[in-house]
């Protein structure tokens, strides 16, 4: 497919989505949201794709939301429509039945940070920086930042970041768990692809079910989450891949998973 605000590339089992609005420092527009969702649907339909990587290139990830669009909001109705578009985008990443990794170079600000938080994993290079700067312009993070950030780094650290609205560097982001892996400058995308090379050896349904039970379970009480986990694990016991995986382990060979 052809896109205006993003680039897509298949590299082995990785499907790479690159934000491509250099004139706006990859600010995320409504058009960009629609195109990311379309690209994710494209990746979801391709059995050879084992994970999606979202990046902004080597200079920066994203400056955030397109403020020209945000500034045009005149009242609550338009605001609800605008932020619902963000929520649809982020939900499409969280419900995609494949891992989604953000590969981050340079700055990752506000809406860009919220987009990264909606990914399953985050890899960042030295020199990257993170902030949610909403309080500097008299707003509140509206693309899930007030909810996903505390779930990732804890409430106290999230409040510190949201109150200050100042950037933290990649080393601090790694220390507090905002990012999963820290690489040398220029290495984020390569590291994300290396992670996918590991995931491609795993059962696709296992990864899809793991992702589902973790995301859904975080919204449940423990007893309900365990019950949901039990439902999914008993469901997966009826798959061909479960038989293949156990057979390969016992026979000391590499499993050949088919996603069935």
CSV table of C-alpha atoms in Angstrom, one decimal, residues 8-17 39-53 96-101 196-197 199-205 207-208 258-259:
chain,number,residue,atom,x,y,z
A,8,UNK,CA,6.5,0.7,5.5
A,9,UNK,CA,9.1,-2.0,5.0
A,10,UNK,CA,9.1,-5.8,5.3
A,11,UNK,CA,12.5,-7.0,6.6
A,12,UNK,CA,12.2,-10.7,7.2
A,13,UNK,CA,9.6,-11.2,9.8
A,14,UNK,CA,9.7,-7.6,10.9
A,15,UNK,CA,7.1,-5.1,9.6
A,16,UNK,CA,8.6,-1.6,10.1
A,17,UNK,CA,6.4,1.5,10.2
A,39,UNK,CA,-0.4,-0.5,8.1
A,40,UNK,CA,-1.1,-2.5,11.3
A,41,UNK,CA,-4.0,-4.1,9.6
A,42,UNK,CA,-1.8,-4.9,6.7
A,43,UNK,CA,0.8,-6.5,9.1
A,44,UNK,CA,-1.9,-8.4,10.9
A,45,UNK,CA,-3.1,-10.1,7.7
A,46,UNK,CA,0.4,-11.3,6.7
A,47,UNK,CA,1.3,-14.6,8.4
A,48,UNK,CA,4.9,-14.1,7.6
A,49,UNK,CA,5.0,-10.9,9.8
A,50,UNK,CA,5.8,-11.8,13.3
A,51,UNK,CA,6.1,-8.4,14.9
A,52,UNK,CA,5.6,-4.7,14.1
A,53,UNK,CA,8.2,-2.0,14.7
A,96,UNK,CA,-2.8,-6.4,17.4
A,97,UNK,CA,-2.1,-10.1,17.9
A,98,UNK,CA,1.6,-9.6,17.3
A,99,UNK,CA,4.3,-7.8,19.4
A,100,UNK,CA,4.7,-4.1,18.7
A,101,UNK,CA,8.0,-2.5,19.4
A,196,UNK,CA,12.0,-10.0,16.4
A,197,UNK,CA,14.5,-12.6,15.3
A,199,UNK,CA,10.2,-13.9,18.6
A,200,UNK,CA,9.9,-15.5,15.1
A,201,UNK,CA,11.1,-18.8,16.7
A,202,UNK,CA,8.2,-18.7,19.1
A,203,UNK,CA,4.7,-19.9,18.6
A,204,UNK,CA,2.6,-17.1,17.1
A,205,UNK,CA,-0.5,-18.0,19.1
A,207,UNK,CA,2.7,-14.6,21.7
A,208,UNK,CA,-0.8,-13.4,20.8
A,258,UNK,CA,2.4,-22.6,11.8
A,259,UNK,CA,0.2,-20.4,14.0
